mmCIF file of C-alpha atoms and ligand atoms in Angstrom:
data_model
loop_
_atom_site.group_PDB
_atom_site.id
_atom_site.type_symbol
_atom_site.label_atom_id
_atom_site.label_comp_id
_atom_site.label_asym_id
_atom_site.label_seq_id
_atom_site.Cartn_x
_atom_site.Cartn_y
_atom_site.Cartn_z
ATOM 1 C CA MET W 30 128.116 40.692 227.703
ATOM 2 C CA PHE W 31 125.378 38.010 227.870
ATOM 3 C CA LYS W 32 122.936 37.871 224.985
ATOM 4 C CA SER W 33 120.000 35.480 224.977
ATOM 5 C CA THR W 34 119.905 33.123 222.001
ATOM 6 C CA MET W 35 116.214 32.313 222.484
ATOM 7 C CA ASN W 36 115.117 34.566 219.666
ATOM 8 C CA GLN W 37 117.291 34.105 216.558
ATOM 9 C CA SER W 38 116.418 37.462 215.009
ATOM 10 C CA PRO W 39 117.579 40.769 216.474
ATOM 11 C CA VAL W 40 114.100 42.110 215.581
ATOM 12 C CA MET W 41 111.716 41.958 218.539
ATOM 13 C CA ASN W 42 109.260 39.115 218.386
ATOM 14 C CA THR W 43 105.901 40.865 217.822
ATOM 15 C CA TYR W 44 104.665 39.391 214.525
ATOM 16 C CA ASN W 45 103.682 35.949 213.271
ATOM 17 C CA ARG W 46 105.593 36.147 210.011
ATOM 18 C CA LEU W 47 105.031 33.903 207.004
ATOM 19 C CA PRO W 48 108.117 32.254 205.406
ATOM 20 C CA LEU W 49 108.688 34.831 202.669
ATOM 21 C CA SER W 50 111.099 37.729 202.349
ATOM 22 C CA ILE W 51 110.272 40.260 199.678
ATOM 23 C CA GLN W 52 112.972 42.153 197.796
ATOM 24 C CA ASN W 53 111.201 43.957 194.972
ATOM 25 C CA GLY W 54 107.743 45.106 193.991
ATOM 26 C CA LYS W 55 106.090 46.610 190.928
ATOM 27 C CA GLY W 56 102.352 47.177 190.564
ATOM 28 C CA THR W 57 100.461 44.076 191.737
ATOM 29 C CA TYR W 58 103.538 41.829 191.847
ATOM 30 C CA VAL W 59 106.369 41.285 194.327
ATOM 31 C CA TRP W 60 109.508 39.156 194.069
ATOM 32 C CA SER W 61 111.149 37.151 196.831
ATOM 33 C CA ASP W 62 114.898 37.189 197.511
ATOM 34 C CA ASP W 63 115.234 33.981 195.479
ATOM 35 C CA GLY W 64 113.500 35.590 192.518
ATOM 36 C CA GLU W 65 110.081 33.988 192.771
ATOM 37 C CA GLU W 66 107.091 36.047 191.627
ATOM 38 C CA PHE W 67 103.989 36.509 193.795
ATOM 39 C CA LEU W 68 100.647 38.119 192.955
ATOM 40 C CA ASP W 69 100.072 40.562 195.807
ATOM 41 C CA PHE W 70 96.422 40.913 196.850
ATOM 42 C CA THR W 71 97.373 42.506 200.199
ATOM 43 C CA SER W 72 98.828 45.899 199.108
ATOM 44 C CA GLY W 73 100.903 46.019 202.307
ATOM 45 C CA ILE W 74 97.609 45.775 204.267
ATOM 46 C CA ALA W 75 95.640 48.398 202.314
ATOM 47 C CA THR W 76 98.610 50.750 202.033
ATOM 48 C CA CYS W 77 100.079 50.472 198.523
ATOM 49 C CA ASN W 78 96.739 51.459 196.983
ATOM 50 C CA LEU W 79 98.398 52.465 193.695
ATOM 51 C CA GLY W 80 100.448 49.253 193.551
ATOM 52 C CA HIS W 81 104.131 48.922 194.425
ATOM 53 C CA CYS W 82 106.446 51.800 193.428
ATOM 54 C CA PRO W 83 103.775 53.798 191.549
ATOM 55 C CA PRO W 84 105.576 55.983 188.950
ATOM 56 C CA HIS W 85 103.864 59.322 189.856
ATOM 57 C CA VAL W 86 104.788 58.996 193.520
ATOM 58 C CA GLN W 87 108.257 57.616 192.798
ATOM 59 C CA GLU W 88 109.111 60.562 190.529
ATOM 60 C CA ALA W 89 107.843 63.119 193.050
ATOM 61 C CA LEU W 90 109.794 61.463 195.897
ATOM 62 C CA GLN W 91 112.989 61.239 193.823
ATOM 63 C CA GLU W 92 112.767 64.950 193.080
ATOM 64 C CA GLN W 93 112.038 65.813 196.732
ATOM 65 C CA LEU W 94 114.914 63.569 197.916
ATOM 66 C CA THR W 95 117.393 65.824 196.179
ATOM 67 C CA ARG W 96 115.991 69.020 197.767
ATOM 68 C CA LEU W 97 114.814 68.575 201.373
ATOM 69 C CA TRP W 98 113.830 65.676 203.615
ATOM 70 C CA HIS W 99 113.028 67.119 207.004
ATOM 71 C CA THR W 100 112.913 70.463 208.781
ATOM 72 C CA SER W 101 110.476 70.426 211.725
ATOM 73 C CA ASN W 102 107.060 71.781 212.514
ATOM 74 C CA LEU W 103 108.685 74.891 214.005
ATOM 75 C CA TYR W 104 108.687 76.346 210.476
ATOM 76 C CA HIS W 105 106.161 76.469 207.665
ATOM 77 C CA ILE W 106 106.320 73.430 205.378
ATOM 78 C CA PRO W 107 104.950 74.313 201.938
ATOM 79 C CA LYS W 108 104.513 70.638 200.943
ATOM 80 C CA GLN W 109 102.421 70.056 204.078
ATOM 81 C CA GLU W 110 100.263 73.112 203.293
ATOM 82 C CA GLU W 111 99.735 71.766 199.774
ATOM 83 C CA LEU W 112 98.649 68.321 200.980
ATOM 84 C CA ALA W 113 96.365 69.787 203.655
ATOM 85 C CA GLY W 114 94.818 72.064 201.021
ATOM 86 C CA LEU W 115 94.140 69.134 198.693
ATOM 87 C CA LEU W 116 92.639 66.985 201.477
ATOM 88 C CA VAL W 117 90.378 69.845 202.559
ATOM 89 C CA GLU W 118 89.328 70.522 198.956
ATOM 90 C CA LYS W 119 88.392 66.858 198.430
ATOM 91 C CA SER W 120 86.573 66.314 201.743
ATOM 92 C CA CYS W 121 84.023 67.977 204.029
ATOM 93 C CA PHE W 122 86.734 68.997 206.546
ATOM 94 C CA ASP W 123 88.501 72.339 207.105
ATOM 95 C CA GLN W 124 91.777 71.516 208.877
ATOM 96 C CA VAL W 125 94.381 68.751 208.977
ATOM 97 C CA PHE W 126 96.886 67.572 211.601
ATOM 98 C CA PHE W 127 99.683 65.344 210.264
ATOM 99 C CA CYS W 128 101.371 62.433 212.014
ATOM 100 C CA ASN W 129 102.975 59.123 211.010
ATOM 101 C CA SER W 130 100.473 56.280 211.425
ATOM 102 C CA GLY W 131 96.853 55.290 211.900
ATOM 103 C CA ALA W 132 97.184 54.842 215.653
ATOM 104 C CA GLU W 133 98.710 58.304 215.948
ATOM 105 C CA ALA W 134 95.926 59.829 213.848
ATOM 106 C CA ASN W 135 93.382 58.242 216.195
ATOM 107 C CA GLU W 136 95.370 59.398 219.236
ATOM 108 C CA ALA W 137 95.188 62.929 217.855
ATOM 109 C CA ALA W 138 91.420 62.534 217.353
ATOM 110 C CA ILE W 139 90.963 61.283 220.936
ATOM 111 C CA LYS W 140 92.974 64.206 222.330
ATOM 112 C CA LEU W 141 91.021 66.666 220.182
ATOM 113 C CA ILE W 142 87.704 65.193 221.413
ATOM 114 C CA ARG W 143 88.898 65.500 225.026
ATOM 115 C CA SER W 144 89.974 69.095 224.548
ATOM 116 C CA PHE W 145 86.709 69.902 222.729
ATOM 117 C CA ALA W 146 84.687 68.468 225.624
ATOM 118 C CA LYS W 147 86.600 70.492 228.225
ATOM 119 C CA LYS W 148 86.278 73.733 226.257
ATOM 120 C CA ASN W 149 82.739 73.427 224.957
ATOM 121 C CA VAL W 150 80.840 71.210 227.357
ATOM 122 C CA GLY W 151 82.929 71.768 230.468
ATOM 123 C CA LYS W 152 83.156 68.048 231.226
ATOM 124 C CA GLN W 153 85.441 65.078 230.735
ATOM 125 C CA ALA W 154 84.941 63.357 227.404
ATOM 126 C CA ASN W 155 83.385 59.957 226.953
ATOM 127 C CA ILE W 156 83.594 58.218 223.593
ATOM 128 C CA VAL W 157 81.431 55.422 222.198
ATOM 129 C CA THR W 158 83.254 52.915 219.984
ATOM 130 C CA PHE W 159 82.069 49.505 218.743
ATOM 131 C CA LYS W 160 82.633 45.809 219.346
ATOM 132 C CA GLN W 161 85.040 44.139 216.857
ATOM 133 C CA SER W 162 86.480 47.568 215.975
ATOM 134 C CA PHE W 163 90.208 48.174 215.541
ATOM 135 C CA HIS W 164 91.760 51.599 216.084
ATOM 136 C CA GLY W 165 95.453 50.887 216.688
ATOM 137 C CA ARG W 166 98.097 49.613 219.122
ATOM 138 C CA THR W 167 98.941 52.621 221.287
ATOM 139 C CA LEU W 168 97.432 52.664 224.776
ATOM 140 C CA ALA W 169 94.594 55.076 223.952
ATOM 141 C CA THR W 170 93.725 53.334 220.684
ATOM 142 C CA VAL W 171 93.894 49.909 222.352
ATOM 143 C CA ALA W 172 91.376 51.250 224.884
ATOM 144 C CA ALA W 173 89.211 52.503 222.003
ATOM 145 C CA THR W 174 89.417 49.154 220.188
ATOM 146 C CA GLY W 175 86.491 46.780 220.749
ATOM 147 C CA GLN W 176 88.447 43.495 220.833
ATOM 148 C CA GLU W 177 89.540 41.876 224.094
ATOM 149 C CA LYS W 178 92.516 40.089 222.513
ATOM 150 C CA ILE W 179 94.092 43.463 221.643
ATOM 151 C CA LYS W 180 93.733 44.761 225.224
ATOM 152 C CA THR W 181 94.773 41.682 227.185
ATOM 153 C CA GLY W 182 98.040 42.140 229.071
ATOM 154 C CA PHE W 183 98.037 45.918 228.860
ATOM 155 C CA GLU W 184 95.577 46.802 231.620
ATOM 156 C CA PRO W 185 94.687 49.146 233.203
ATOM 157 C CA MET W 186 92.964 50.648 230.182
ATOM 158 C CA LEU W 187 92.606 54.370 229.593
ATOM 159 C CA GLU W 188 89.175 55.440 230.860
ATOM 160 C CA GLY W 189 86.385 57.080 228.940
ATOM 161 C CA PHE W 190 85.436 54.510 226.276
ATOM 162 C CA ILE W 191 82.116 52.687 226.015
ATOM 163 C CA HIS W 192 81.916 49.768 223.574
ATOM 164 C CA LEU W 193 78.535 49.049 221.999
ATOM 165 C CA PRO W 194 77.415 46.377 219.497
ATOM 166 C CA PHE W 195 78.013 47.345 215.851
ATOM 167 C CA ASN W 196 75.048 47.672 213.468
ATOM 168 C CA GLU W 197 72.531 47.123 216.310
ATOM 169 C CA ASP W 198 69.476 49.332 216.937
ATOM 170 C CA GLN W 199 69.935 48.934 220.699
ATOM 171 C CA SER W 200 73.222 50.867 220.329
ATOM 172 C CA LEU W 201 71.391 53.835 218.805
ATOM 173 C CA GLN W 202 69.055 53.901 221.794
ATOM 174 C CA ALA W 203 72.032 53.645 224.167
ATOM 175 C CA ILE W 204 73.816 56.532 222.422
ATOM 176 C CA LYS W 205 70.719 58.724 222.859
ATOM 177 C CA GLU W 206 70.678 57.887 226.574
ATOM 178 C CA ILE W 207 74.420 58.236 227.228
ATOM 179 C CA SER W 208 74.808 61.326 225.003
ATOM 180 C CA PRO W 209 78.613 60.863 224.787
ATOM 181 C CA THR W 210 81.037 63.532 223.571
ATOM 182 C CA ALA W 211 81.787 61.497 220.455
ATOM 183 C CA VAL W 212 81.005 58.323 218.559
ATOM 184 C CA MET W 213 84.037 56.900 216.779
ATOM 185 C CA LEU W 214 83.756 54.086 214.246
ATOM 186 C CA GLU W 215 84.999 52.353 211.125
ATOM 187 C CA LEU W 216 82.253 52.490 208.489
ATOM 188 C CA LEU W 217 83.577 49.145 207.318
ATOM 189 C CA GLN W 218 85.301 47.202 210.077
ATOM 190 C CA GLY W 219 88.502 45.895 208.496
ATOM 191 C CA GLU W 220 90.562 43.960 211.038
ATOM 192 C CA GLY W 221 87.361 42.861 212.810
ATOM 193 C CA GLY W 222 86.273 40.791 209.796
ATOM 194 C CA VAL W 223 85.379 43.069 206.839
ATOM 195 C CA ILE W 224 81.961 44.065 208.204
ATOM 196 C CA PRO W 225 80.270 47.019 206.453
ATOM 197 C CA ALA W 226 78.040 49.316 208.510
ATOM 198 C CA ASP W 227 74.369 49.126 207.595
ATOM 199 C CA PRO W 228 73.502 52.313 205.592
ATOM 200 C CA GLN W 229 70.196 52.936 207.404
ATOM 201 C CA TRP W 230 71.869 52.431 210.793
ATOM 202 C CA ILE W 231 74.542 54.984 209.870
ATOM 203 C CA LYS W 232 71.904 57.485 208.688
ATOM 204 C CA GLU W 233 70.166 57.197 212.054
ATOM 205 C CA LEU W 234 73.439 57.335 213.973
ATOM 206 C CA SER W 235 74.468 60.477 212.105
ATOM 207 C CA TYR W 236 71.047 62.061 212.786
ATOM 208 C CA ILE W 237 71.268 61.261 216.516
ATOM 209 C CA CYS W 238 74.782 62.758 216.661
ATOM 210 C CA LYS W 239 73.660 65.976 214.917
ATOM 211 C CA GLU W 240 70.513 66.330 217.088
ATOM 212 C CA ASN W 241 72.418 65.813 220.343
ATOM 213 C CA GLY W 242 75.661 67.683 219.613
ATOM 214 C CA ILE W 243 77.665 64.432 219.623
ATOM 215 C CA LEU W 244 80.837 64.445 217.475
ATOM 216 C CA LEU W 245 80.850 61.818 214.723
ATOM 217 C CA VAL W 246 84.356 60.478 214.093
ATOM 218 C CA VAL W 247 85.152 58.113 211.228
ATOM 219 C CA ASP W 248 88.317 56.033 211.296
ATOM 220 C CA GLU W 249 89.150 55.746 207.582
ATOM 221 C CA VAL W 250 92.696 54.509 208.165
ATOM 222 C CA GLN W 251 91.909 51.352 206.175
ATOM 223 C CA THR W 252 88.894 52.466 204.099
ATOM 224 C CA GLY W 253 90.254 55.848 202.964
ATOM 225 C CA MET W 254 92.243 56.904 199.887
ATOM 226 C CA GLY W 255 90.024 55.111 197.391
ATOM 227 C CA ARG W 256 90.155 51.680 198.998
ATOM 228 C CA THR W 257 86.364 51.227 198.905
ATOM 229 C CA GLY W 258 85.623 52.839 195.518
ATOM 230 C CA SER W 259 85.323 56.515 196.555
ATOM 231 C CA LEU W 260 88.109 58.683 197.936
ATOM 232 C CA PHE W 261 86.562 58.332 201.413
ATOM 233 C CA LEU W 262 83.945 55.799 202.439
ATOM 234 C CA TYR W 263 81.798 58.331 204.345
ATOM 235 C CA GLU W 264 80.837 59.834 200.952
ATOM 236 C CA GLN W 265 78.995 56.608 200.052
ATOM 237 C CA TYR W 266 76.936 56.840 203.252
ATOM 238 C CA GLY W 267 75.845 60.431 202.535
ATOM 239 C CA ILE W 268 76.994 61.724 205.938
ATOM 240 C CA GLU W 269 79.221 64.587 207.102
ATOM 241 C CA PRO W 270 81.407 63.494 210.009
ATOM 242 C CA ASP W 271 83.132 66.014 212.323
ATOM 243 C CA ILE W 272 86.506 64.224 212.376
ATOM 244 C CA MET W 273 88.188 61.685 210.072
ATOM 245 C CA THR W 274 91.467 59.812 210.460
ATOM 246 C CA LEU W 275 93.671 58.571 207.622
ATOM 247 C CA ALA W 276 97.005 56.753 207.227
ATOM 248 C CA LYS W 277 97.854 53.569 205.271
ATOM 249 C CA GLY W 278 97.081 54.544 201.624
ATOM 250 C CA LEU W 279 97.799 58.250 202.176
ATOM 251 C CA GLY W 280 101.507 57.940 201.344
ATOM 252 C CA SER W 281 101.455 54.853 199.065
ATOM 253 C CA GLY W 282 103.675 53.102 201.625
ATOM 254 C CA PHE W 283 105.610 56.123 202.873
ATOM 255 C CA PRO W 284 104.597 56.532 206.553
ATOM 256 C CA ILE W 285 102.119 59.383 207.024
ATOM 257 C CA GLY W 286 98.887 59.762 208.986
ATOM 258 C CA ALA W 287 96.360 62.584 209.193
ATOM 259 C CA MET W 288 93.486 63.739 211.365
ATOM 260 C CA LEU W 289 90.982 66.002 209.638
ATOM 261 C CA ALA W 290 88.350 68.062 211.429
ATOM 262 C CA LYS W 291 85.675 70.674 210.955
ATOM 263 C CA ALA W 292 86.990 74.144 211.917
ATOM 264 C CA ARG W 293 84.782 74.495 215.023
ATOM 265 C CA VAL W 294 86.180 71.176 216.338
ATOM 266 C CA GLY W 295 89.779 71.792 215.258
ATOM 267 C CA ALA W 296 89.690 75.051 217.220
ATOM 268 C CA ALA W 297 89.944 72.965 220.411
ATOM 269 C CA PHE W 298 93.665 72.564 219.644
ATOM 270 C CA GLN W 299 95.924 75.548 220.235
ATOM 271 C CA PRO W 300 99.718 75.755 219.694
ATOM 272 C CA GLY W 301 101.571 73.551 222.163
ATOM 273 C CA MET W 302 98.699 71.115 222.802
ATOM 274 C CA HIS W 303 99.718 68.423 220.323
ATOM 275 C CA GLY W 304 102.581 67.683 217.955
ATOM 276 C CA SER W 305 104.799 65.190 216.167
ATOM 277 C CA THR W 306 108.444 65.621 215.133
ATOM 278 C CA PHE W 307 108.095 63.851 211.802
ATOM 279 C CA GLY W 308 104.392 64.602 211.209
ATOM 280 C CA GLY W 309 103.895 65.916 207.671
ATOM 281 C CA ASN W 310 107.596 66.446 206.956
ATOM 282 C CA PRO W 311 108.536 67.405 203.376
ATOM 283 C CA LEU W 312 109.150 63.815 202.202
ATOM 284 C CA ALA W 313 105.989 62.397 203.775
ATOM 285 C CA SER W 314 103.860 65.296 202.517
ATOM 286 C CA CYS W 315 105.352 64.884 199.061
ATOM 287 C CA ALA W 316 104.337 61.194 199.064
ATOM 288 C CA GLY W 317 100.839 62.174 200.225
ATOM 289 C CA THR W 318 100.409 64.939 197.647
ATOM 290 C CA ALA W 319 101.605 62.748 194.760
ATOM 291 C CA THR W 320 99.320 59.900 195.900
ATOM 292 C CA LEU W 321 96.249 62.101 196.204
ATOM 293 C CA LYS W 322 96.918 63.717 192.827
ATOM 294 C CA ALA W 323 97.351 60.302 191.205
ATOM 295 C CA ILE W 324 93.992 59.152 192.608
ATOM 296 C CA ASN W 325 92.235 62.364 191.586
ATOM 297 C CA GLU W 326 93.774 62.828 188.180
ATOM 298 C CA THR W 327 93.799 59.274 186.796
ATOM 299 C CA ASP W 328 91.054 56.672 186.373
ATOM 300 C CA VAL W 329 92.146 54.413 189.267
ATOM 301 C CA LEU W 330 88.858 54.791 191.156
ATOM 302 C CA ARG W 331 86.772 53.845 188.114
ATOM 303 C CA ASN W 332 89.138 50.932 187.442
ATOM 304 C CA SER W 333 88.914 49.739 191.051
ATOM 305 C CA ILE W 334 85.099 49.740 190.913
ATOM 306 C CA GLU W 335 85.053 47.789 187.621
ATOM 307 C CA GLN W 336 87.563 45.204 188.821
ATOM 308 C CA SER W 337 85.787 44.920 192.156
ATOM 309 C CA GLN W 338 82.520 44.050 190.396
ATOM 310 C CA TYR W 339 84.301 41.464 188.258
ATOM 311 C CA LEU W 340 86.033 39.944 191.294
ATOM 312 C CA MET W 341 82.882 39.981 193.433
ATOM 313 C CA SER W 342 80.808 38.188 190.772
ATOM 314 C CA TYR W 343 83.448 35.437 190.555
ATOM 315 C CA LEU W 344 83.571 35.136 194.358
ATOM 316 C CA GLU W 345 79.759 35.102 194.696
ATOM 317 C CA ALA W 346 79.590 32.237 192.195
ATOM 318 C CA LEU W 347 82.056 30.229 194.335
ATOM 319 C CA LYS W 348 79.511 29.896 197.138
ATOM 320 C CA GLY W 349 77.495 27.342 195.159
ATOM 321 C CA HIS W 350 80.568 25.197 194.448
ATOM 322 C CA HIS W 351 82.305 25.342 197.837
ATOM 323 C CA PRO W 352 79.924 24.949 200.793
ATOM 324 C CA PHE W 353 82.601 26.137 203.263
ATOM 325 C CA ILE W 354 82.369 29.624 201.684
ATOM 326 C CA LYS W 355 79.581 31.313 203.630
ATOM 327 C CA GLU W 356 79.509 34.967 202.587
ATOM 328 C CA ILE W 357 81.238 37.512 200.361
ATOM 329 C CA ARG W 358 81.223 41.065 201.712
ATOM 330 C CA GLY W 359 82.992 44.412 201.490
ATOM 331 C CA ARG W 360 83.241 47.331 199.099
ATOM 332 C CA GLY W 361 85.575 48.294 196.295
ATOM 333 C CA MET W 362 88.977 46.735 196.863
ATOM 334 C CA LEU W 363 88.317 45.751 200.498
ATOM 335 C CA ILE W 364 86.721 42.322 200.229
ATOM 336 C CA GLY W 365 86.080 39.616 202.812
ATOM 337 C CA ILE W 366 85.335 35.943 202.256
ATOM 338 C CA LEU W 367 83.680 34.403 205.312
ATOM 339 C CA ILE W 368 84.608 30.721 205.499
ATOM 340 C CA GLU W 369 83.878 27.830 207.775
ATOM 341 C CA GLY W 370 87.354 27.072 209.107
ATOM 342 C CA ASP W 371 90.614 28.826 209.749
ATOM 343 C CA ALA W 372 91.368 31.705 207.372
ATOM 344 C CA ILE W 373 95.106 31.532 208.118
ATOM 345 C CA GLU W 374 95.241 27.969 206.774
ATOM 346 C CA LEU W 375 93.878 29.202 203.470
ATOM 347 C CA VAL W 376 96.315 32.138 203.432
ATOM 348 C CA LYS W 377 99.208 29.662 203.892
ATOM 349 C CA ILE W 378 98.007 27.482 201.021
ATOM 350 C CA ALA W 379 97.740 30.612 198.850
ATOM 351 C CA LEU W 380 101.375 31.423 199.633
ATOM 352 C CA ASN W 381 102.372 28.057 198.145
ATOM 353 C CA GLU W 382 100.472 29.079 194.996
ATOM 354 C CA LYS W 383 102.473 32.355 194.923
ATOM 355 C CA LEU W 384 99.434 34.381 195.904
ATOM 356 C CA LEU W 385 99.520 36.832 198.831
ATOM 357 C CA LEU W 386 96.270 37.089 200.826
ATOM 358 C CA LEU W 387 95.316 38.219 204.334
ATOM 359 C CA SER W 388 92.986 37.098 207.061
ATOM 360 C CA ALA W 389 90.696 39.313 209.146
ATOM 361 C CA GLY W 390 89.591 37.791 212.419
ATOM 362 C CA GLN W 391 89.482 34.004 212.703
ATOM 363 C CA ASN W 392 87.439 33.025 209.666
ATOM 364 C CA VAL W 393 87.557 35.778 207.066
ATOM 365 C CA VAL W 394 89.977 35.782 204.138
ATOM 366 C CA ARG W 395 90.669 39.390 203.183
ATOM 367 C CA LEU W 396 91.500 40.568 199.658
ATOM 368 C CA LEU W 397 93.120 43.979 199.266
ATOM 369 C CA PRO W 398 94.313 44.278 195.667
ATOM 370 C CA PRO W 399 95.688 47.649 194.566
ATOM 371 C CA LEU W 400 93.155 50.002 192.950
ATOM 372 C CA THR W 401 95.268 49.730 189.809
ATOM 373 C CA VAL W 402 94.772 45.954 189.417
ATOM 374 C CA SER W 403 94.053 44.966 185.804
ATOM 375 C CA LYS W 404 91.454 42.487 184.539
ATOM 376 C CA GLU W 405 94.324 40.206 183.455
ATOM 377 C CA GLU W 406 95.666 40.244 187.015
ATOM 378 C CA VAL W 407 92.225 39.432 188.408
ATOM 379 C CA ASP W 408 92.181 36.491 185.975
ATOM 380 C CA VAL W 409 95.563 35.359 187.324
ATOM 381 C CA PHE W 410 94.069 35.604 190.826
ATOM 382 C CA ILE W 411 91.042 33.514 189.785
ATOM 383 C CA HIS W 412 93.303 30.841 188.318
ATOM 384 C CA LYS W 413 95.453 30.679 191.466
ATOM 385 C CA PHE W 414 92.520 30.931 193.883
ATOM 386 C CA ASN W 415 90.683 28.005 192.250
ATOM 387 C CA LYS W 416 93.758 25.882 192.974
ATOM 388 C CA VAL W 417 93.972 27.231 196.547
ATOM 389 C CA LEU W 418 90.348 26.267 197.210
ATOM 390 C CA GLN W 419 90.923 22.803 195.778
ATOM 391 C CA HIS W 420 93.970 22.229 198.036
ATOM 392 C CA TYR W 421 92.113 23.655 201.027
ATOM 393 C CA GLU W 422 89.231 21.227 200.477
ATOM 394 C CA GLU W 423 91.617 18.304 200.024
ATOM 395 C CA ASP W 424 93.350 19.235 203.307
ATOM 396 C CA GLN W 425 90.003 19.466 205.119
ATOM 397 C CA HIS W 426 88.901 16.030 203.939
ATOM 398 C CA GLY W 427 92.303 14.358 204.011
HETATM 399 C C1 PLP Z 503 90.776 51.077 210.979
HETATM 400 C C2 PLP Z 503 92.178 51.148 211.490
HETATM 401 N N1 PLP Z 503 92.499 52.101 212.361
HETATM 402 C C3 PLP Z 503 93.754 52.224 212.836
HETATM 403 C C4 PLP Z 503 94.741 51.351 212.458
HETATM 404 C C5 PLP Z 503 96.138 51.496 212.998
HETATM 405 O O1 PLP Z 503 96.981 51.973 212.007
HETATM 406 P P1 PLP Z 503 98.594 51.889 212.201
HETATM 407 O O2 PLP Z 503 98.957 50.453 212.165
HETATM 408 O O3 PLP Z 503 99.121 52.686 211.042
HETATM 409 O O4 PLP Z 503 98.900 52.519 213.511
HETATM 410 C C6 PLP Z 503 94.441 50.330 211.540
HETATM 411 C C7 PLP Z 503 95.474 49.364 211.130
HETATM 412 O O5 PLP Z 503 95.210 48.299 210.639
HETATM 413 C C8 PLP Z 503 93.126 50.232 211.037
HETATM 414 O O6 PLP Z 503 92.786 49.280 210.170
#
């Protein structure tokens, strides 16, 4: 049997990986296989919102592991009912569909919108999404995404998406004219560069949607589960969307996604129209329930807001000292530092300082500490980041 030796790893070559392999994690720290300690300000890309191996979730999962892992959605799953009940209680939605990832949650939303359009408007759906947006890597969510680099090589794209400029008044006018079935957006674009939606623009967008019977769909895969200082970001904008998607932080790192909808919209799905073998299985639902309870019943949200303010004031002050830092933006524990230069270079320097950071787009360094981060850990970050900036500047001038 011939096997190519071009790619050393048996894992398919789809990621640009940094030279670090992580063995253990606890709270805001992870340890490499040679025992080195790293401060983790990435939270597994906005997923481990309660830090690594949070005790509440770990205990609940350990207990569930001894009882039942998986059945199927052919039977009732009490743990799934419990999680759906909690999500409904804590949001403006009435029903939940469970799946395994953010892309799948958005796929479910797109299918629901299409079915809703057929049933209620008697036409094929068209959906407005925005430039720089990111909605996932499946074919429908790639088509929804407003970034060419994500689509390239996978044409032809699924039809029915119209991409408009984000935060622009001209887009509001266009939405009135097009009157699409739905408008789907991230209220804070994460992968696109940590770009928050303008509150007034969102108010007007929400009003236009309500007036014209257009469904408003918020993709809270990255912003949800407390990441931006409230359980869901839409709460801070004072709007009531028709559909919301979640994943990442929902299971504290255990794979689970969800699509939530108002009852009149959810009614467009009937048995047999959509499904997922693993979606909301007992283990995943247990992780979700324990995570949601931990957020609701402890002071993590208050802590995340306090530490965010502390971190933001330090970062704002950096602008005066380092001219290549152009802007600090974001909310809660989703923070972007716009720099002149290549964000990945800075991320690599941070790795040498045993600090894990992310980029977003070409020139934004993204900080995603867990909501549980302590002031002492923010101080450790400040100490390390000052050194990172110094090395970055030396590299630029050297
Ligand atoms: C806003 C948003 N939507 C969807 C996704 C896709 O989620 P997943 O990678 O779980 O499919 C992401 C992932 O980064 C995201 O940030």
